[in-house]
Structure formats: C-alpha cells, structure tokens
Amino acid sequence: MTPAKARDLYLAQGGFAAANADFLTGFQTYSGEEADSSQAEESAPAVSAAMPTSEEVTGKPARTFADWARDHARDF
C-alpha cells in the first residue's frame, strides 16, 4: 500500500487517525512541517523476516510473524 493510499484510509476513518494522517504516512514531520512527499512515495514496504539475533538470545531459531500467526490462529 502506498503512503498516499494509507493517508486516504486514515482520513476516511476519522478521529485520531484522520487528525494524524499526514504524520503517520510521512507527509508531515514530527515538528508539523510538510515533509518531502517524494521520499514518502518511494518508501519500500517493510519486510517481515526473522531476526538473526533471536537465536543467539533464545537458543532457538526465530520464526516469522506469519508462522506465529498460523500457529496461534485458534487463539483468536
């Protein structure tokens, strides 16, 4: 989803989301100034991957969120 599409959805949602749509999607800086929207449009989607450091900490290989969600679907 592009930042512009996400912004439209936040605006349609109303409330906190609409009031903060520009900031949440990168069109406004933390200080309230207009951000460079060309950078917001070029941002790549986040990649959901297991972190390599988790095995060092837990002693077990990491799992992706998709794996966790599949394993816990009945909990919801």
Coordinates of C-alpha atoms in Angstrom, one line a residue:
M1 CA 0.0 0.0 0.0
T2 CA 1.4 3.4 -0.9
P3 CA 1.6 6.2 1.7
A4 CA -1.0 8.2 -0.2
K5 CA -3.5 5.3 -0.1
A6 CA -2.9 4.8 3.6
R7 CA -3.4 8.5 4.1
D8 CA -6.7 8.4 2.4
L9 CA -7.8 5.4 4.6
Y10 CA -6.8 7.3 7.7
L11 CA -8.7 10.4 6.7
A12 CA -11.8 8.3 6.0
Q13 CA -11.5 6.6 9.3
G14 CA -11.9 9.9 11.2
G15 CA -10.8 10.6 14.8
F16 CA -7.2 10.2 15.8
A17 CA -6.2 8.5 12.6
A18 CA -7.6 11.4 10.5
A19 CA -6.1 14.1 12.7
N20 CA -2.7 12.4 12.4
A21 CA -2.9 11.0 8.8
D22 CA -0.2 13.3 7.4
F23 CA 2.3 12.4 10.2
L24 CA 1.5 8.7 10.2
T25 CA 2.2 8.4 6.5
G26 CA 5.3 10.6 6.3
F27 CA 3.7 13.7 4.7
Q28 CA 4.3 15.7 7.8
T29 CA 7.4 15.8 10.0
Y30 CA 7.3 15.4 13.8
S31 CA 7.5 19.2 14.2
G32 CA 4.4 19.6 12.0
E33 CA 6.2 20.8 8.9
E34 CA 5.4 19.4 5.4
A35 CA 7.7 16.5 4.7
D36 CA 9.3 15.8 1.3
S37 CA 6.4 13.7 -0.1
S38 CA 8.6 12.3 -2.9
Q39 CA 10.5 10.3 -0.2
A40 CA 7.3 9.0 1.3
E41 CA 6.1 7.8 -2.1
E42 CA 9.4 5.9 -2.7
S43 CA 9.5 4.1 0.6
A44 CA 9.5 0.3 0.3
P45 CA 7.2 -1.9 2.2
A46 CA 8.5 -3.5 5.4
V47 CA 9.9 -7.0 5.1
S48 CA 8.6 -9.4 7.7
A49 CA 11.6 -11.6 8.3
A50 CA 13.0 -13.4 11.3
M51 CA 15.9 -11.6 13.0
P52 CA 19.2 -13.5 13.1
T53 CA 20.0 -12.3 16.6
S54 CA 17.0 -14.0 18.2
E55 CA 18.6 -17.5 18.1
E56 CA 21.6 -16.0 19.9
V57 CA 19.3 -14.7 22.7
T58 CA 16.8 -17.6 23.0
G59 CA 18.8 -20.5 21.8
K60 CA 16.1 -21.4 19.2
P61 CA 15.8 -20.3 15.6
A62 CA 13.5 -17.3 15.1
R63 CA 10.1 -17.7 13.4
T64 CA 8.3 -15.2 11.2
F65 CA 5.1 -13.4 12.3
A66 CA 3.3 -15.4 9.6
D67 CA 4.5 -18.7 11.2
W68 CA 3.4 -17.5 14.6
A69 CA 0.0 -16.3 13.4
R70 CA -0.6 -19.6 11.7
D71 CA 0.2 -21.5 14.8
H72 CA -2.0 -19.2 17.0
A73 CA -5.0 -18.7 14.7
R74 CA -7.3 -20.7 17.0
D75 CA -6.4 -18.4 19.9
F76 CA -8.3 -15.6 18.2

